[in-house]
Short mmCIF file of C-alpha atoms and ligand atoms in Angstrom, two decimals:
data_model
loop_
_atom_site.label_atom_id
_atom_site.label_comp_id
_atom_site.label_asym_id
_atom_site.label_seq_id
_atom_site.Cartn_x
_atom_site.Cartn_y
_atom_site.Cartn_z
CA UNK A 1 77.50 105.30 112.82
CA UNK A 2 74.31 105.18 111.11
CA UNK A 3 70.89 105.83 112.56
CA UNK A 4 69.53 102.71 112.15
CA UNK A 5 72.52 101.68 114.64
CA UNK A 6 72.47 104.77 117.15
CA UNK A 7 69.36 104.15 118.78
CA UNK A 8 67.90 100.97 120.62
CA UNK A 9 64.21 101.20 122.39
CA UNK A 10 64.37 102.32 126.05
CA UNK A 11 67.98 103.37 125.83
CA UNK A 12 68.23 106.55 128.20
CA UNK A 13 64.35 105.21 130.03
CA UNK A 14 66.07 104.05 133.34
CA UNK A 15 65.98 106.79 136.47
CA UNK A 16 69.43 108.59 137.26
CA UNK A 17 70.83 107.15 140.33
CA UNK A 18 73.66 108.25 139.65
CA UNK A 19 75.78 111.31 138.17
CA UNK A 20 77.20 109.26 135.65
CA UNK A 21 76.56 107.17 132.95
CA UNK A 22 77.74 104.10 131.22
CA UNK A 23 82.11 104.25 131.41
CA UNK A 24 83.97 103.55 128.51
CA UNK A 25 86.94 100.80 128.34
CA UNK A 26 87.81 97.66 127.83
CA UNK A 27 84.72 95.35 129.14
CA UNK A 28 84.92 91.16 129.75
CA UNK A 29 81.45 90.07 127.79
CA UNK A 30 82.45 86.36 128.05
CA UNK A 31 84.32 83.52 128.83
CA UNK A 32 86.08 82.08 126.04
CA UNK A 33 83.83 79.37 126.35
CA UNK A 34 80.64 80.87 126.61
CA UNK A 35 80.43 81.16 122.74
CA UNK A 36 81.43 78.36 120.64
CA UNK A 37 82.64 78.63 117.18
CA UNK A 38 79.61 79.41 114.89
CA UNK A 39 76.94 80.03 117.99
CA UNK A 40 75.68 83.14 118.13
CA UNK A 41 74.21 84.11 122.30
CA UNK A 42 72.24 87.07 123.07
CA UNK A 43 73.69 89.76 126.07
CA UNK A 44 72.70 92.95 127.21
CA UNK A 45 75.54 95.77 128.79
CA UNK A 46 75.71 99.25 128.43
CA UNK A 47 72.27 99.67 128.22
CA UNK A 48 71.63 97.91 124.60
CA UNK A 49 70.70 94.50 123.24
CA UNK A 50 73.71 92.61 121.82
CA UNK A 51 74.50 89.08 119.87
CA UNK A 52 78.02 87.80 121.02
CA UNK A 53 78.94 85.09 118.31
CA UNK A 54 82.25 83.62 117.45
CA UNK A 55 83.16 83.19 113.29
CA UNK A 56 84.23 80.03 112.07
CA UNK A 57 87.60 80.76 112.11
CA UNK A 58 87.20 81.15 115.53
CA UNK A 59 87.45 84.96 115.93
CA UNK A 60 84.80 86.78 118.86
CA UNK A 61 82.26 89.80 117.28
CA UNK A 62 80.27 91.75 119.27
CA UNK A 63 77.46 93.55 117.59
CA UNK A 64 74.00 95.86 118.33
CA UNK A 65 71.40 93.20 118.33
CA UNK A 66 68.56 94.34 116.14
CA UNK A 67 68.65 93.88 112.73
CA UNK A 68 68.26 96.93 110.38
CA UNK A 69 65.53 95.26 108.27
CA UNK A 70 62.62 94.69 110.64
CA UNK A 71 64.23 94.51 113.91
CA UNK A 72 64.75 90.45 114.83
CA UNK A 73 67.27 89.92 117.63
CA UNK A 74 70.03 88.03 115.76
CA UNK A 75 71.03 86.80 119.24
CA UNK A 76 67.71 84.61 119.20
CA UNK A 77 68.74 82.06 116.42
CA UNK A 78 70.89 83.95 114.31
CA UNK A 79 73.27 81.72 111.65
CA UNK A 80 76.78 82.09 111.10
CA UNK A 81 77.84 81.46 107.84
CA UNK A 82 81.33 81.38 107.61
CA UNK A 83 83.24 85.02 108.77
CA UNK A 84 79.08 86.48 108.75
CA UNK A 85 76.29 86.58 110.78
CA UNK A 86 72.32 85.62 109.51
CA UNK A 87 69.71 86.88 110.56
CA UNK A 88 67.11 84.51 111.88
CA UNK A 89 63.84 86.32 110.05
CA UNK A 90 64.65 86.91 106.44
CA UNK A 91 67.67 85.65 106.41
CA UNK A 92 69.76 89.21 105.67
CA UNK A 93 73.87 88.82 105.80
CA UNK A 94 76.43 91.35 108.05
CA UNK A 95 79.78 90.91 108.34
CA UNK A 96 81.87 91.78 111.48
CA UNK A 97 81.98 95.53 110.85
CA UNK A 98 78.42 95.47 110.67
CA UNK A 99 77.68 95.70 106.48
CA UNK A 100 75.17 94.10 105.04
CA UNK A 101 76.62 91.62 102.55
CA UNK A 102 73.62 89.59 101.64
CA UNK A 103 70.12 89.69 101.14
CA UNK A 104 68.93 86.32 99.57
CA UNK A 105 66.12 86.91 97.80
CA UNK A 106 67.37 90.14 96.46
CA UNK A 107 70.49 91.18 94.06
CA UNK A 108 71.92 94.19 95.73
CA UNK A 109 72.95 94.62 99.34
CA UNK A 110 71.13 97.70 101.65
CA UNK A 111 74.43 99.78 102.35
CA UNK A 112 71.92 102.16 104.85
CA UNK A 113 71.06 98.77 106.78
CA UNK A 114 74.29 98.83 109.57
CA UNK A 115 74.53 97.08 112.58
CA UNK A 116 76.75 98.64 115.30
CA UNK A 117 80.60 96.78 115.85
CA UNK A 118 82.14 96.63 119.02
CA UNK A 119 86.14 95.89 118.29
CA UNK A 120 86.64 92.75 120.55
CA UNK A 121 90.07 90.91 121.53
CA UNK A 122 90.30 87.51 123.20
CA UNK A 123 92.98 87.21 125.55
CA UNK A 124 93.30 83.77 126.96
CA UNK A 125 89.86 83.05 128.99
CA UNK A 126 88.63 86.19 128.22
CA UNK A 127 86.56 88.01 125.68
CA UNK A 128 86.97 91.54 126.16
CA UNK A 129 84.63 94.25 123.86
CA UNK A 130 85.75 97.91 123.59
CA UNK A 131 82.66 99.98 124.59
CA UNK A 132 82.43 104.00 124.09
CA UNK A 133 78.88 105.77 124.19
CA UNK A 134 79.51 107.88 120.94
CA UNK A 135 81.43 104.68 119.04
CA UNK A 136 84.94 106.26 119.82
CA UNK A 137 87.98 103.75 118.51
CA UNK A 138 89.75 101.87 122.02
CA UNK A 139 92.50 104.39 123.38
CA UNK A 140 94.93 101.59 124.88
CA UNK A 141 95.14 97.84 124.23
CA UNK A 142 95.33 95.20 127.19
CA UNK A 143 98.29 94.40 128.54
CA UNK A 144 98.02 90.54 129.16
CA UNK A 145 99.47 89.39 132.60
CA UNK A 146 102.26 86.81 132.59
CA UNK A 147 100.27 84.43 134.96
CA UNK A 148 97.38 83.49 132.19
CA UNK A 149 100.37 81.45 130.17
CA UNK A 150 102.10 80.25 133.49
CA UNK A 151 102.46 76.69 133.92
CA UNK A 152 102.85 77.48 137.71
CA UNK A 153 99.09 78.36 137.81
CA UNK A 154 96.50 75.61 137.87
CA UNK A 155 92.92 75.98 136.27
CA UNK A 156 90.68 78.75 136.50
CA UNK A 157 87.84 78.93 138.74
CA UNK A 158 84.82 81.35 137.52
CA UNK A 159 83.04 83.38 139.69
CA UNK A 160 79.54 85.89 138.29
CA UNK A 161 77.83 88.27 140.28
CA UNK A 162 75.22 90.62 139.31
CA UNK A 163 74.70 94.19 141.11
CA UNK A 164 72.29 96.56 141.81
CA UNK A 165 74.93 99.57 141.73
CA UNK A 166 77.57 101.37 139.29
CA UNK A 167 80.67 99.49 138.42
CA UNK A 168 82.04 102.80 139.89
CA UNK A 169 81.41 102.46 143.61
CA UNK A 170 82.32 98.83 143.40
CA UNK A 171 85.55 99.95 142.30
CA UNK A 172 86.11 102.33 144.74
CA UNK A 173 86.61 99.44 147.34
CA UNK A 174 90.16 99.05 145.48
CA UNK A 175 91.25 102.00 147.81
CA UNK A 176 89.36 101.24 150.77
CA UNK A 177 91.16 99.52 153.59
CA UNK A 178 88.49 101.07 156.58
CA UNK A 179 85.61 99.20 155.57
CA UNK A 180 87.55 95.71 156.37
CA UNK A 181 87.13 95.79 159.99
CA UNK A 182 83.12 97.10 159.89
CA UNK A 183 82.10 94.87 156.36
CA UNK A 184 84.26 91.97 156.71
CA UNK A 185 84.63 91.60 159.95
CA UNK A 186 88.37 91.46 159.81
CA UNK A 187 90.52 92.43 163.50
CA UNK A 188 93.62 93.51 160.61
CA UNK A 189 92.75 95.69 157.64
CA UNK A 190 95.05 96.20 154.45
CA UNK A 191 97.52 98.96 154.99
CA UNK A 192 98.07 101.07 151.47
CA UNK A 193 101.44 101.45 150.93
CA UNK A 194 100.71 103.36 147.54
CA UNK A 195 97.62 104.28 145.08
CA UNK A 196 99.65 105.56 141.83
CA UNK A 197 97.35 106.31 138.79
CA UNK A 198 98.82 106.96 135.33
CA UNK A 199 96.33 107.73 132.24
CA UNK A 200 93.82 104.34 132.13
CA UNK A 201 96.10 102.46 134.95
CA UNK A 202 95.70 102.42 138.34
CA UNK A 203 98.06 100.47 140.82
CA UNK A 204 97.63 99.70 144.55
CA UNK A 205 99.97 98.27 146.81
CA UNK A 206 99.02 97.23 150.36
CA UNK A 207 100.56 94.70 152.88
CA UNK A 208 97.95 92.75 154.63
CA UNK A 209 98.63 90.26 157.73
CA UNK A 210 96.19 87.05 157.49
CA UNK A 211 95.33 85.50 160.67
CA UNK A 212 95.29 81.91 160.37
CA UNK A 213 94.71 79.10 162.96
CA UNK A 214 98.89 78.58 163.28
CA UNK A 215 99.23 82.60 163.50
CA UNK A 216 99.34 85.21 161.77
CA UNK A 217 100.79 85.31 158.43
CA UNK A 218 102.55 88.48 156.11
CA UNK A 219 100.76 88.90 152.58
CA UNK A 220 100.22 91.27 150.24
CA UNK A 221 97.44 92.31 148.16
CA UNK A 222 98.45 94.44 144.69
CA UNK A 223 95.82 95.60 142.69
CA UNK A 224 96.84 96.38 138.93
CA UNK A 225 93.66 97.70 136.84
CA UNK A 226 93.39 98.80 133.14
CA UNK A 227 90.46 100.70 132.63
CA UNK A 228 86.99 100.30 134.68
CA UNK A 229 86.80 96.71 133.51
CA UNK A 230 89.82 95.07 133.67
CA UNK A 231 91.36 94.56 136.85
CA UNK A 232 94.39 91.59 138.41
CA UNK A 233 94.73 91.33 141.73
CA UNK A 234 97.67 89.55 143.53
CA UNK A 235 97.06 87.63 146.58
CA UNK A 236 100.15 86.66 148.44
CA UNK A 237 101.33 85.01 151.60
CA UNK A 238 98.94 82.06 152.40
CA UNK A 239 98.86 81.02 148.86
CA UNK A 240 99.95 83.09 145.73
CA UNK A 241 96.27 83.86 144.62
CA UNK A 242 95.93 85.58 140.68
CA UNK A 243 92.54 87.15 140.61
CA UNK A 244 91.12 88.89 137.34
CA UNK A 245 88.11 91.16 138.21
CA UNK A 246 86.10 92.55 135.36
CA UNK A 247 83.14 94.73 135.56
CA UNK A 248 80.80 94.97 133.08
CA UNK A 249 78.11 97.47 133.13
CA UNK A 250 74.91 96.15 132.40
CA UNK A 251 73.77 99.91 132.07
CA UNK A 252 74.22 103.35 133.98
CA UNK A 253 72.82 101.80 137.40
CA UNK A 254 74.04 98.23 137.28
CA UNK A 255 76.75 95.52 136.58
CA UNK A 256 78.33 92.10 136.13
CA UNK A 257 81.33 91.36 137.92
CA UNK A 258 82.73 88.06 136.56
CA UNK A 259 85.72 86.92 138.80
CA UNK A 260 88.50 84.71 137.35
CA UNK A 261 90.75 82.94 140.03
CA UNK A 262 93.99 80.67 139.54
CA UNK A 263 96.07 78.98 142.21
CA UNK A 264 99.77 78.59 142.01
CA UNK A 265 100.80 74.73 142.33
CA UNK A 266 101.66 74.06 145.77
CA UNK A 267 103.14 71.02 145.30
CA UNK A 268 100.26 68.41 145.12
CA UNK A 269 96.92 69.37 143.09
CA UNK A 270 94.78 68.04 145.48
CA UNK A 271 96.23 70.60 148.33
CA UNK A 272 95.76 73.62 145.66
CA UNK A 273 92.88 72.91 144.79
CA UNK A 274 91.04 73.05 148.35
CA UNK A 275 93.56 76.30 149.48
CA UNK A 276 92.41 77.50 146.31
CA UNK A 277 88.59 77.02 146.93
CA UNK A 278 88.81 77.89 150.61
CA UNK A 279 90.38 81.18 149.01
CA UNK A 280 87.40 81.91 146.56
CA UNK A 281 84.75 81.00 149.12
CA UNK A 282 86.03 83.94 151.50
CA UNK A 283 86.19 86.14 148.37
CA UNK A 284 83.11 85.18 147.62
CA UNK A 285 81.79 85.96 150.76
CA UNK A 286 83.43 89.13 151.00
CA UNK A 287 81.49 89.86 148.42
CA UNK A 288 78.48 89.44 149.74
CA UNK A 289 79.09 91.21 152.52
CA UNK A 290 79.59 94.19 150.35
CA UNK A 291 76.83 93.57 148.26
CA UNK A 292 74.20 95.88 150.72
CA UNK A 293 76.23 98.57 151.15
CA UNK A 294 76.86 99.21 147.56
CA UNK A 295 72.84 98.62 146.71
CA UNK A 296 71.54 100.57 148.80
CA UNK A 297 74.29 103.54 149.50
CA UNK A 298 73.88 107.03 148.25
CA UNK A 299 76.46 108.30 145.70
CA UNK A 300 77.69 111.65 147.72
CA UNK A 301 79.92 113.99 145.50
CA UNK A 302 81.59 115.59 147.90
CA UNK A 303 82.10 113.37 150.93
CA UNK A 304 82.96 114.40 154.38
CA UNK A 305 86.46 112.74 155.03
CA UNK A 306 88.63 112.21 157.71
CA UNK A 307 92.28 113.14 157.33
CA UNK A 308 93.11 109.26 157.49
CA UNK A 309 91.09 108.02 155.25
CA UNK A 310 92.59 106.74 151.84
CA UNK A 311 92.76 108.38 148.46
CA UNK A 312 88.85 108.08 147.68
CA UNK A 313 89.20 111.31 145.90
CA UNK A 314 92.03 110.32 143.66
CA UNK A 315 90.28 107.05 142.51
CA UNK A 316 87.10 109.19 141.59
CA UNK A 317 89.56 111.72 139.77
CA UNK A 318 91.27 108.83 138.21
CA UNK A 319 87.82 107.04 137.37
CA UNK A 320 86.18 110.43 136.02
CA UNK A 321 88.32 110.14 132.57
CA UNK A 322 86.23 106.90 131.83
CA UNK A 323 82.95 108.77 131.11
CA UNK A 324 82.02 111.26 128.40
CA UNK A 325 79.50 112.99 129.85
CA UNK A 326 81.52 114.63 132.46
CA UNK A 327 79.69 114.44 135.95
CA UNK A 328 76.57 116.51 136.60
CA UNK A 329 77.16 118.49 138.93
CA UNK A 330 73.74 119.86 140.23
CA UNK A 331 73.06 117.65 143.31
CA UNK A 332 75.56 116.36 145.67
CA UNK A 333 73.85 112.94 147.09
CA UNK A 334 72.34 110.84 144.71
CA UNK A 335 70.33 108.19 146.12
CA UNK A 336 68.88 104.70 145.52
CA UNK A 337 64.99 104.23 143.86
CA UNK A 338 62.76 104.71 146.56
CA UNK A 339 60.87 101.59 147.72
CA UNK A 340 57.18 100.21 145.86
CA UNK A 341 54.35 102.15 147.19
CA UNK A 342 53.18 100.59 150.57
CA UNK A 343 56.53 99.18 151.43
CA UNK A 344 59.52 99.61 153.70
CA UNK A 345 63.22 98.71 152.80
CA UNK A 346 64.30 95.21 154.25
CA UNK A 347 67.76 94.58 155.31
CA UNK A 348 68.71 90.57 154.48
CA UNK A 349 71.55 89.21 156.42
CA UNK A 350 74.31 88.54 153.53
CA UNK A 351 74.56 85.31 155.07
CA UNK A 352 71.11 84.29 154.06
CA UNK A 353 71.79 85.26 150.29
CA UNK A 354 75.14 84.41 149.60
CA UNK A 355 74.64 81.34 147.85
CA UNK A 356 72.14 82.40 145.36
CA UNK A 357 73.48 85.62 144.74
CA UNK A 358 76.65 84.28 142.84
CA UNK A 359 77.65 81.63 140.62
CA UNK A 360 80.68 79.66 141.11
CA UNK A 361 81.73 77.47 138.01
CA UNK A 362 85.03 75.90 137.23
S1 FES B 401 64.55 91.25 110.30
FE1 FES B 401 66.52 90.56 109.85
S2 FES B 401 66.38 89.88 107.83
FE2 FES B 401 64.42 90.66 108.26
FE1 FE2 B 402 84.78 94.69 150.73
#
């Protein structure tokens, strides 16, 4: 890595709230068709300024967004030419990997002027970018679930939501079966049945009873991740529910979760598809629901615990591997930004927000 590609203006600026800092992993930057071939669209995770932009062959590259020469966005109008990227200013060439191929008014190349690669892979619907704070290759590949080439399962439905809050304590409702009955308002709550972690995986398995108006009915709910950002959950009893969630920090303090849903067929499409969207709306809502407590809790380090509660501690140890930094360990509750000067927090009803906090696309 170069210097003109290590450093991007106001990286490290924003206030700890945290202990940590940006994970590293496997991270969903896209839908497959958020970025046609040859269109170039600006993003921002981890804490930098990126341009997404697809090849003409087809093929996904993720790269630092400022160009080495006098700092354009190539997200904002950038070419592509072929298997390389333009620059929308002067017109400078980079390949993939970030070289400089091209300068057109000129004869040589500037083999100093180096954009920063992320390695990408598009599985299916999803465009996944390997992200490391010192550059550090990807240390597993995805393992692609069976259900994104199963004819059994109908289209996807797309679900974004942006947080105030680290990917981290979002996750850490994978383990916790408790807050169902206080957050969600639910009279049964999952039951773990086991929380086995092994190097970047992490698997959950929990039987949950859904009440419905004819009863109640058996399900489960299996949680399979790989990595902070790549998650498949598996909804079953109602309806056989295949949920990808991917996180995507947008820097130390806050994320994207992008929600991927697919129905299998029950039969007739027109009954799937309204089991299926009754399904996503109550996810959705979920959601929601969640969405104050993780904006406006305190990170606490070492939590008080009761001797019931589930492994919190063994998803954090499990979680820990993801950052480089190693946490800090010279405060033990880390707390939310206090409020502008003159004003008190204000609590808003999830109920109130809930449609504008998310968007729902097919
Ligand atoms: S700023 Fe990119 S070519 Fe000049
Ligand atoms: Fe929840």
């Amino acid at each position: 890595m170069t210097e003109t590609s290590m450093t991007q203006t106001g990286e490290g600026s924003v206030e700890a709230r945290y202990p940590f800092g940006v994970p590293s992993g496997w991270f969903q930057v896209a839908w497959s068709d958020d970025v046609a071939t040859g269109e170039v669209i600006p993003r921002y995770y981890f804490g930098r300024h990126l341009a997404l932009w697809r090849d003409e062959r087809g093929t996904p590259h993720l790269n630092d967004a400022f160009c080495p020469h006098l700092g354009a966005h190539l997200g904002f109008g950038g070419r592509i030419k072929g298997e390389e990227i333009a620059c929308p200013f002067h017109g400078w060439q980079f390949d993939a990997e970030g070289t400089n191929t091209c300068i057109p008014y000129s004869n040589r190349t500037n083999q100093r002027a180096k954009l920063r690669a992320y390695p990408v892979v598009e599985i299916g619907h999803f465009v996944m970018a390997w992200y490391h704070p010192e550059g550090e290759p990807p240390s597993w590949d995805i393992d692609e679930p069976a259900e994104l080439t199963d004819p059994e399962y109908g289209e996807w439905t797309n679900v974004t939501f942006s947080v105030d809050a680290a990917a981290q304590e979002l996750a850490e409702n994978s383990v916790d079966g408790p807050h169902f009955r206080y957050v969600h308002n639910t009279e049964v709550v999952p039951e773990i049945q086991s929380y086995e972690t092994d190097e970047w995986r992490a698997r959950m398995r929990s039987v949950q009873r859904f009440p419905t108006p004819r009863g109640v009915v058996d399900g489960r709910i299996d949680v399979d991740n790989q990595g902070p950002g790549f998650g498949v959950t598996r909804f079953s009893g109602i309806v056989d529910t295949f949920l990808v969630g991917a996180a995507v920090p947008v820097d130390a303090n806050r994320c994207e979760v992008r929600f991927s849903f697919k129905t299998r067929s029950l039969g007739d499409a027109k009954t799937t598809s309204s089991v299926g969207r009754a399904f996503v709306t109550e996810v959705c809502k979920q959601f929601e629901e969640d969405r104050p407590i993780w904006e406006n809790k305190a990170h606490i380090v070492r939590p008080a615990l009761a001797d019931t509660d589930p492994p919190f501690m063994k998803f954090r140890r499990w979680y820990a591997q993801f950052y480089t930094e190693g946490n800090s360990g010279e405060r033990d509750l880390w707390a939310p930004a206090p409020p502008p000067p003159g004003e008190q927090p204000v609590f808003i009803r999830p109920e109130a927000t809930a449609s504008s906090k998310h968007r729902v696309s097919d």
